[in-house]
Coordinates of C-alpha atoms in Angstrom, one line a residue:
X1 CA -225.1 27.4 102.2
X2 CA -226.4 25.7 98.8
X3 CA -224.5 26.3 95.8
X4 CA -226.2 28.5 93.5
X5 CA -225.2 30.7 90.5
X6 CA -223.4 34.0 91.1
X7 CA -223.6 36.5 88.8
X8 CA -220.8 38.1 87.2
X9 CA -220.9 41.5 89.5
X10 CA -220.9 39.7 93.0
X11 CA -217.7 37.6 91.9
X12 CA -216.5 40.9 90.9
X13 CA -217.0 42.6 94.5
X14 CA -216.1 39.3 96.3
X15 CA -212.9 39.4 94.5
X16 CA -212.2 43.3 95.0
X17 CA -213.2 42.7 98.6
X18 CA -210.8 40.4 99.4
X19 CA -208.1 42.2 97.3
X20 CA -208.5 45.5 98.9
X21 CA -208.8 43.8 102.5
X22 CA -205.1 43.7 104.8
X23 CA -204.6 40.6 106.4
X24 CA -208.1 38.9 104.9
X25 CA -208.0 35.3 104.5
X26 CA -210.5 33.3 102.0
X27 CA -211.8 31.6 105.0
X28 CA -212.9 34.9 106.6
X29 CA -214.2 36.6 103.6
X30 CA -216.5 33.6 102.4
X31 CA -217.7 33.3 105.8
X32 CA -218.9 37.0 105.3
X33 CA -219.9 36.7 101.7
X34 CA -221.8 33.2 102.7
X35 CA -220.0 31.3 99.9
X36 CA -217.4 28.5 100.5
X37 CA -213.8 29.2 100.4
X38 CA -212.6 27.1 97.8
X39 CA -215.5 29.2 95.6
X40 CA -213.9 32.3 96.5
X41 CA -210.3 31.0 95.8
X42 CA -210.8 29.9 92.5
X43 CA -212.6 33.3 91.6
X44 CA -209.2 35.8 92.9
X45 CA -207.2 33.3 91.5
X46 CA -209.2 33.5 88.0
X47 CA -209.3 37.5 88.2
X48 CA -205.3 37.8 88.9
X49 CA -204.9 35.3 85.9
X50 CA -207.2 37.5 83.9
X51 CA -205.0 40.6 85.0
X52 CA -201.6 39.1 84.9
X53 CA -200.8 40.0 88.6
X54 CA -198.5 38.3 91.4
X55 CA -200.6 37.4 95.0
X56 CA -198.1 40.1 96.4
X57 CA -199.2 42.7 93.8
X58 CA -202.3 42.3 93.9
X59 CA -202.8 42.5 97.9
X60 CA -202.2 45.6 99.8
X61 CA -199.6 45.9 102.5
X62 CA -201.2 45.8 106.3
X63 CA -199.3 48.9 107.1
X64 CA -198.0 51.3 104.6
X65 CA -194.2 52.1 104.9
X66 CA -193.4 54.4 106.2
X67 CA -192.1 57.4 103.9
X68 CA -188.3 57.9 103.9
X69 CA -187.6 61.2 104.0
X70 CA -184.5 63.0 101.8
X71 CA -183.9 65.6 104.4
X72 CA -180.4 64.1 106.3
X73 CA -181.1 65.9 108.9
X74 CA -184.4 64.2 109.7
X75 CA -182.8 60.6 109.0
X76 CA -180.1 61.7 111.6
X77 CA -182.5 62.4 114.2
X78 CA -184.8 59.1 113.5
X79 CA -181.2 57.3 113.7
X80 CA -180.2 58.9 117.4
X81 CA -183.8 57.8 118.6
X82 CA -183.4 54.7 117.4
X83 CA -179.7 54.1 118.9
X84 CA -181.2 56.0 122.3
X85 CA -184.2 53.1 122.3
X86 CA -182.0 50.3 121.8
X87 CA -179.1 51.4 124.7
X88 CA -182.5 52.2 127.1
X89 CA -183.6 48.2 126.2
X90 CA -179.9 46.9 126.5
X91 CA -179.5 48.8 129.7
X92 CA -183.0 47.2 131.2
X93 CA -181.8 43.7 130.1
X94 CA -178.7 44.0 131.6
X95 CA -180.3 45.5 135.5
X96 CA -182.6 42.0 134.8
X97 CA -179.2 39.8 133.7
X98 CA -177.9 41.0 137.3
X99 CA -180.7 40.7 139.2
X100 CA -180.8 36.8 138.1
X101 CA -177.8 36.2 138.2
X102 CA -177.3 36.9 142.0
X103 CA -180.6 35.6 142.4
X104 CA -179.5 32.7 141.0
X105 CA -176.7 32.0 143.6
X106 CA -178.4 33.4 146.5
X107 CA -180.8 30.8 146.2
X108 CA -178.6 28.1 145.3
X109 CA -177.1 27.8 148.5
X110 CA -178.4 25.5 151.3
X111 CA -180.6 25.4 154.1
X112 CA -178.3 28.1 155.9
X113 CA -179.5 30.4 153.1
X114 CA -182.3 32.5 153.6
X115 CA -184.8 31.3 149.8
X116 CA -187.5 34.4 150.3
X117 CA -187.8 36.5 146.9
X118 CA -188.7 39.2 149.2
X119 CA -185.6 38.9 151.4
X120 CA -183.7 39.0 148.1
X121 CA -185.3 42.1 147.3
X122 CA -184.5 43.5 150.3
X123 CA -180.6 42.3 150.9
X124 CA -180.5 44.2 147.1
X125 CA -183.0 47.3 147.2
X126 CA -179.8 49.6 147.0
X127 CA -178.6 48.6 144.2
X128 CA -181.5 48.1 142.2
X129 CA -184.6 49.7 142.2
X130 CA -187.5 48.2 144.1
X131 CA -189.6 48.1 141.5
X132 CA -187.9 46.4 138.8
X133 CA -186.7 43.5 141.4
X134 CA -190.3 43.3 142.1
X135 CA -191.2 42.6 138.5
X136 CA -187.4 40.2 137.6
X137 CA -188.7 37.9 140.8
X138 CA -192.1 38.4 139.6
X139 CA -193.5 39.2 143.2
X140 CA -196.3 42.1 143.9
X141 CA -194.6 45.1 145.2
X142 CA -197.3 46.0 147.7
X143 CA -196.7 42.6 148.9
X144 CA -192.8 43.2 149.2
X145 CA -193.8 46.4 151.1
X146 CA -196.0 44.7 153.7
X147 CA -193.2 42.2 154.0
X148 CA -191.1 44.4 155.0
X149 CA -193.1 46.1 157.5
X150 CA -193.5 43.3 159.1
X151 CA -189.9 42.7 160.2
X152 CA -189.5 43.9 163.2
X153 CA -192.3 41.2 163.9
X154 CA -190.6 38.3 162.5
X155 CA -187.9 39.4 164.0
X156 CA -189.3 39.0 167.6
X157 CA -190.7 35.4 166.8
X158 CA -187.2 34.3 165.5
X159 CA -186.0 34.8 169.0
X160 CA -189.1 33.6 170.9
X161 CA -188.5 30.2 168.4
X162 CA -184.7 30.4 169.6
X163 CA -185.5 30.2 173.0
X164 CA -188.4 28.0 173.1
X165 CA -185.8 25.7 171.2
X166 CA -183.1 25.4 173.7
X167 CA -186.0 24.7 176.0
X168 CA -187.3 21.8 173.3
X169 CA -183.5 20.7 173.3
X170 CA -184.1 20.0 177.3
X171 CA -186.8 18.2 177.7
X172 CA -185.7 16.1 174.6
X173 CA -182.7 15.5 176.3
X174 CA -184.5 14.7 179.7
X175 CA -186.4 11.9 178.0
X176 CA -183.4 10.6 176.2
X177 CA -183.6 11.8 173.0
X178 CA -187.5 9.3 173.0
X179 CA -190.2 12.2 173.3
X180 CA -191.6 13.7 170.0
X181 CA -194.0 16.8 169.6
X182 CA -197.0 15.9 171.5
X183 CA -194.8 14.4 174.8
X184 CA -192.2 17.8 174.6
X185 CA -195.6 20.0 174.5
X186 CA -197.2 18.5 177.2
X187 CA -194.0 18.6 179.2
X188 CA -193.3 22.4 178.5
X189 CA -196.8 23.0 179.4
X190 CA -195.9 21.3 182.6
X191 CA -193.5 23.6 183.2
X192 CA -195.9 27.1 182.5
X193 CA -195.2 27.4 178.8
X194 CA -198.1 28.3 176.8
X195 CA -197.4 26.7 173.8
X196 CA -199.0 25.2 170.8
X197 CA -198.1 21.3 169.1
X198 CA -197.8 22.7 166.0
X199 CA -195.6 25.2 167.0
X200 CA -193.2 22.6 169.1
X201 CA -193.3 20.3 165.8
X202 CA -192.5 23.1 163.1
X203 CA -189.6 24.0 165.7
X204 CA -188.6 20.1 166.2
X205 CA -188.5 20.1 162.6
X206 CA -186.3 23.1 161.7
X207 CA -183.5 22.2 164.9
X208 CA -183.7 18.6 163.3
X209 CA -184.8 16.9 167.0
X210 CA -186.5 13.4 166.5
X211 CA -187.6 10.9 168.5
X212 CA -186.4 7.3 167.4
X213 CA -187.9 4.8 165.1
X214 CA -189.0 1.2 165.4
X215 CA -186.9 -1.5 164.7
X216 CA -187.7 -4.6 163.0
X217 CA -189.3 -7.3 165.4
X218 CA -188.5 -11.0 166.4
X219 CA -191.1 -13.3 167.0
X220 CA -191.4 -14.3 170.1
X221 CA -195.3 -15.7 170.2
X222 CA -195.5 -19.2 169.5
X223 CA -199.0 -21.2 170.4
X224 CA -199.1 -24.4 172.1
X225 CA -201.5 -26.6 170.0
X226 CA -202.6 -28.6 172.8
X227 CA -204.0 -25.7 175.1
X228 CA -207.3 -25.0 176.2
X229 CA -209.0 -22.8 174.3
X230 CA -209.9 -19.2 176.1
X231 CA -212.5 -16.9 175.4
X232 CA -211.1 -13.2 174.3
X233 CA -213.1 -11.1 177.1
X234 CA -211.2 -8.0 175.9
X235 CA -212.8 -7.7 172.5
X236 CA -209.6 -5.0 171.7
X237 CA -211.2 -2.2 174.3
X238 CA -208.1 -2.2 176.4
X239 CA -209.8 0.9 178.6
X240 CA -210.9 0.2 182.4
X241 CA -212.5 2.2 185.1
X242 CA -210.0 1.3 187.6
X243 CA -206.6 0.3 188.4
X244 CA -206.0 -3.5 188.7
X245 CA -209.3 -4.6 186.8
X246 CA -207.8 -5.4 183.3
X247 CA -204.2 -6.7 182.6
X248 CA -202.5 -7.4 180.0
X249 CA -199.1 -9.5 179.3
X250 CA -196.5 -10.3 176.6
X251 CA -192.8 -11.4 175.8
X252 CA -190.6 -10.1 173.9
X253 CA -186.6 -10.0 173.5
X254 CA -183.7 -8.1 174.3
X255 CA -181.0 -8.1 171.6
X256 CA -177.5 -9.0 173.0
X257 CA -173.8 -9.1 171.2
X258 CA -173.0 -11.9 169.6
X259 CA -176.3 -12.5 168.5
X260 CA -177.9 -14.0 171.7
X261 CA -180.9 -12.7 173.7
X262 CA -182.4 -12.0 177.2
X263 CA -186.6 -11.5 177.3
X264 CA -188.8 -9.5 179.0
X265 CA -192.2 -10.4 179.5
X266 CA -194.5 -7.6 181.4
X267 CA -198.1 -7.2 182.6
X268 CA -199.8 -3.7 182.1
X269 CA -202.5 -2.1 183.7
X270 CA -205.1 -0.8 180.8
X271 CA -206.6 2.0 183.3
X272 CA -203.4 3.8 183.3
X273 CA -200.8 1.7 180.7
X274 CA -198.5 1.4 184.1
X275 CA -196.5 -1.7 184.0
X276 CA -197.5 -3.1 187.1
X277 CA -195.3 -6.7 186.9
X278 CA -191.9 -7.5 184.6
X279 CA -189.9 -10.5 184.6
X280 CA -185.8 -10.3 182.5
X281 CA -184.4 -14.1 182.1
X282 CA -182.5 -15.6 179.4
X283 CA -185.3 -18.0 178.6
X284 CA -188.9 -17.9 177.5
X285 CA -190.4 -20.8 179.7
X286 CA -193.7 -20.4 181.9
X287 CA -191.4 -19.3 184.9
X288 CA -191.0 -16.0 182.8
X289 CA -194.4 -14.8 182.5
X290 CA -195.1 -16.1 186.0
X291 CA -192.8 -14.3 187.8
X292 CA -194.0 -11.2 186.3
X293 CA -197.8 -11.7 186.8
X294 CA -196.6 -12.6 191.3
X295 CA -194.7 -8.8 190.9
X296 CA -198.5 -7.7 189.6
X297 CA -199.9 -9.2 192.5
X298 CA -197.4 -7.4 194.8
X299 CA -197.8 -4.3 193.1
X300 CA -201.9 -4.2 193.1
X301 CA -201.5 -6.1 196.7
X302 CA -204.5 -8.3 194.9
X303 CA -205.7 -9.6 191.6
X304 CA -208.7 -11.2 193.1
X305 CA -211.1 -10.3 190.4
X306 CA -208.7 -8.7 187.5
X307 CA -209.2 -10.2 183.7
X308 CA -205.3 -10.6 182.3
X309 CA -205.5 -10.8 178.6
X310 CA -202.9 -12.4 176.1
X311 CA -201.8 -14.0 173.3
X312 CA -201.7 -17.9 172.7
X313 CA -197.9 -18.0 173.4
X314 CA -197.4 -21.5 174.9
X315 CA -196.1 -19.6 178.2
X316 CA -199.8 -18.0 178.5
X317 CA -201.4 -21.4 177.8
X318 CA -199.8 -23.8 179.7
X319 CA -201.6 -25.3 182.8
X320 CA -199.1 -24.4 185.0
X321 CA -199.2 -20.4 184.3
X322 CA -203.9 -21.0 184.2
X323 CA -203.0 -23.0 188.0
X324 CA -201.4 -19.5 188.9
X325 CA -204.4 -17.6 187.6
X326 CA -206.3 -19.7 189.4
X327 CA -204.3 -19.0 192.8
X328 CA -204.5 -15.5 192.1
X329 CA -208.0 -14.9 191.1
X330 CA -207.3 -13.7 187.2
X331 CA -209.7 -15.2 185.1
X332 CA -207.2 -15.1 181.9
X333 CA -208.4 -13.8 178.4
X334 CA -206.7 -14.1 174.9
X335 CA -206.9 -12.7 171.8
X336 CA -207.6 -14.8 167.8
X337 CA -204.2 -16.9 166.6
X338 CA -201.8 -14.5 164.7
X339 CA -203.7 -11.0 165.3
X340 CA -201.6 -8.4 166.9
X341 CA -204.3 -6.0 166.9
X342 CA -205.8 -8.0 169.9
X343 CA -202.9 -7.5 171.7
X344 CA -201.6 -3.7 170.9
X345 CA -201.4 -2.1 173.7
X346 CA -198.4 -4.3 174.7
X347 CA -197.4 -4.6 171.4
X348 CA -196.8 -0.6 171.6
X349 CA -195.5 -0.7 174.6
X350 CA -192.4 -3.2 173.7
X351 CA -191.9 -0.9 170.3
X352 CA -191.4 2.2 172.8
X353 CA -189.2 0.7 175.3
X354 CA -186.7 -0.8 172.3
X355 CA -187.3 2.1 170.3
X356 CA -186.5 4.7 173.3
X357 CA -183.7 2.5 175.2
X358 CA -181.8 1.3 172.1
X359 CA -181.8 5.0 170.0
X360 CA -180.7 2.8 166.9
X361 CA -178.3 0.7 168.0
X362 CA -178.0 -2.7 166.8
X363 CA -178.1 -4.4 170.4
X364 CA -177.8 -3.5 174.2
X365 CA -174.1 -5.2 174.8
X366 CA -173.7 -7.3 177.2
X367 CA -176.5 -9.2 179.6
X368 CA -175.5 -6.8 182.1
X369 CA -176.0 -3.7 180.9
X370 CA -179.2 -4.7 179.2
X371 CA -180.4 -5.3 182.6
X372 CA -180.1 -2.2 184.1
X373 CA -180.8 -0.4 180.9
X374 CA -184.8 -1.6 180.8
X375 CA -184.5 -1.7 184.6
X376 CA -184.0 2.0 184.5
X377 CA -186.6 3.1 181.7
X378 CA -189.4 0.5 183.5
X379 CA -189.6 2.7 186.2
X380 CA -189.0 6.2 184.8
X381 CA -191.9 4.9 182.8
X382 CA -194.3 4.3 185.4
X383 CA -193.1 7.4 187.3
X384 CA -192.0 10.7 184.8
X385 CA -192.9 9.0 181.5
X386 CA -195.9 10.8 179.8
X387 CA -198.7 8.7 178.1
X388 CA -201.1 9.9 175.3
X389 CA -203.4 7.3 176.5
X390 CA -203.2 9.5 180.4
X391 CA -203.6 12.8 179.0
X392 CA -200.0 13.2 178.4
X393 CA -199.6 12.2 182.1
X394 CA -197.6 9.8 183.5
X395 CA -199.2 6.4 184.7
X396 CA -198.4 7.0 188.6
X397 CA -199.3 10.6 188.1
X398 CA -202.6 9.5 186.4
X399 CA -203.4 6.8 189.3
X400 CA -202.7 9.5 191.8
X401 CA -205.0 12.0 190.0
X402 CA -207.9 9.4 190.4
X403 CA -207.3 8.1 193.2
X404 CA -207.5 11.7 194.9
X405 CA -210.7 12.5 192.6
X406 CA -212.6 8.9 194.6
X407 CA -211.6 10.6 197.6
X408 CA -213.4 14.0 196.9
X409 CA -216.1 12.3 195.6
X410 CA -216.5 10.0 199.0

């Protein structure tokens, strides 16, 4: 507002205004008045000068006090209410002091514990009232109440859970400790359960049953500079139609004691993931990789026709393994230098096998025992093994499915 000139009777009322106000502040009353506050400031401070009054004299309590009474009988009475209000708040504090302090070390414990503020409330409803745990652990009482009505309920799924984990514990143990959620589901399901993932996985995760982890990997591709280049007919769809029609191969090693190594080099079947050909030895030359692609070719009974798609290992690229394509009827296929993508399907394969016949060890001991370890798990693979790519069916089981499908069809 512009400054202007005030007469002598507003400065008078702006002053007795903001005398006679409780709790005023300049700020407030020269917002009301329309004048600024340092105006109205210097005109109380002017007026209490003029008067010879303190700030503290000259403003009015904001509540009177009160009036003491002389009568003793009266002070003795306002005393006893007094004491009577301050044992009903020590007594409160002291119900909440309890509550929280067995709160405190009822949830402190560990996982064996049960942690729900309504449990809590419950385990202590008869020794404190309902309501004020409801308001110490700051939870809805009609909430609590619905809780607990629901018991019997929970109760019931506790034991369902209980039972569908000892069942969990089987078929993890079946699979040797390698099947997670989605594998244990579709087996259960197998077996009649009606039963959701989620419901396996929560349960997986409370009974502390895991599948095994990767380990790290060893390289075991290395290209042969002076091959032929070959055209990648796969373009990373590792899908078929039909069994026998795509193939694909790969090498990788066996950890032994000592540090020393057997390999592995298989050929799968992308129609149903089966591993179709495998070759163990204790070396990685072209003999390795062509012994396994001759156990395809026993296995399918033909390859006349089938695409078999690689890496550039040298093994793949040398002219002896193309003259046994050749032979055979595989025109080969291989995937760009350095991109695992282009070969993943076998590159999750060999992951599964070390992650699911090693269960974290460091090696498989001896050459021996290696041997008849991946011996063993090749062909509960093909034959009991589920696959996510198969429906959570096994690749035999798959093959079978289709074959009898062709058959209805014809």
């Amino acid at each position: 507002m512009a400054m202007k000139d005030y007469s002598d009777e507003f400065k008078a009322d702006a002053v007795a205004l903001y005398e006679s106000t409780p709790g005023a502040t300049y700020k407030n009353i020269a917002a009301d008045l329309g004048i600024n506050r340092a105006t109205l400031r210097e005109w109380v401070l002017r007026d209490r000068e003029r008067r010879g009054v303190t700030a503290a004299a000259a403003r009015p309590s904001a509540r009177p006090a009160a009036v003491v009474s002389d009568d003793p009988d009266e002070r003795v009475r306002r005393l006893e209410a007094r004491v009577a209000e301050l044992e009903a708040s020590e007594r409160k504090l002291a119900t909440e002091r309890d509550i929280l302090r067995k709160a405190a070390k009822y949830f402190a414990g560990g996982d064996e514990l049960v942690t729900s503020r309504f449990q809590f409330a419950c385990d202590h409803r008869a020794t404190f009232e309902v309501k004020r745990l409801c308001q110490v652990l700051d939870v809805n009482r009609s909430s609590y109440y619905k809780w607990l009505a629901g018991a019997e309920a929970r109760a019931a799924r506790r034991h369902k859970d209980q039972v569908l984990a000892e069942e969990i514990r089987e078929v993890h143990g079946e699979s040797g400790g390698a099947y997670g959620s989605p594998r244990v589901t579709a087996e259960l399901r197998e077996k009649g359960h009606v039963v959701n993932e989620k419901r396996v996985a929560r349960i997986m995760r409370a009974c502390r049953i895991t599948g095994i982890r990767l380990r790290r990997r060893v390289r075991t591709t290395v290209p042969d500079p002076a091959a032929s280049p070959v055209e990648d007919l796969f373009q990373r769809d590792f899908t078929a139609t039909d069994p026998g029609r795509k193939l694909m191969g790969d090498i990788t090693y066996l950890p032994l004691t000592g540090g020393k190594f057997l390999y592995l080099a298989t050929v799968l079947d992308c129609f149903s993931r089966k591993i179709v050909g495998w070759s163990i030895a204790d070396h990685m030359r072209t003999d390795l990789v062509s012994d396994a692609l001759r156990m395809a070719a026993r296995t399918r009974g033909s390859l006349d026709g089938a695409v078999f798609h690689s890496d550039h290992g040298a093994q793949y690229g040398s002219r002896a393994y193309a003259g046994l394509c050749d032979q055979l009827g595989v025109t080969r296929s291989m995937g760009a230098v350095g991109t695992s993508a282009d070969n993943a399907a076998c590159e999750s394969f060999h992951a599964s096998l070390k992650r699911e016949t090693l269960q974290g060890a460091h090696d498989y001991g001896d050459a021996t025992t290696c041997r008849r370890t991946v011996f063993a798990w090749l062909t509960r693979y093909n034959t009991r093994r589920r696959h996510s790519a198969n429906g959570h069916l096994s690749p035999d089981t798959y093959e079978r499915r289709h074959t009898a499908k062709l058959t209805l069809a014809a």
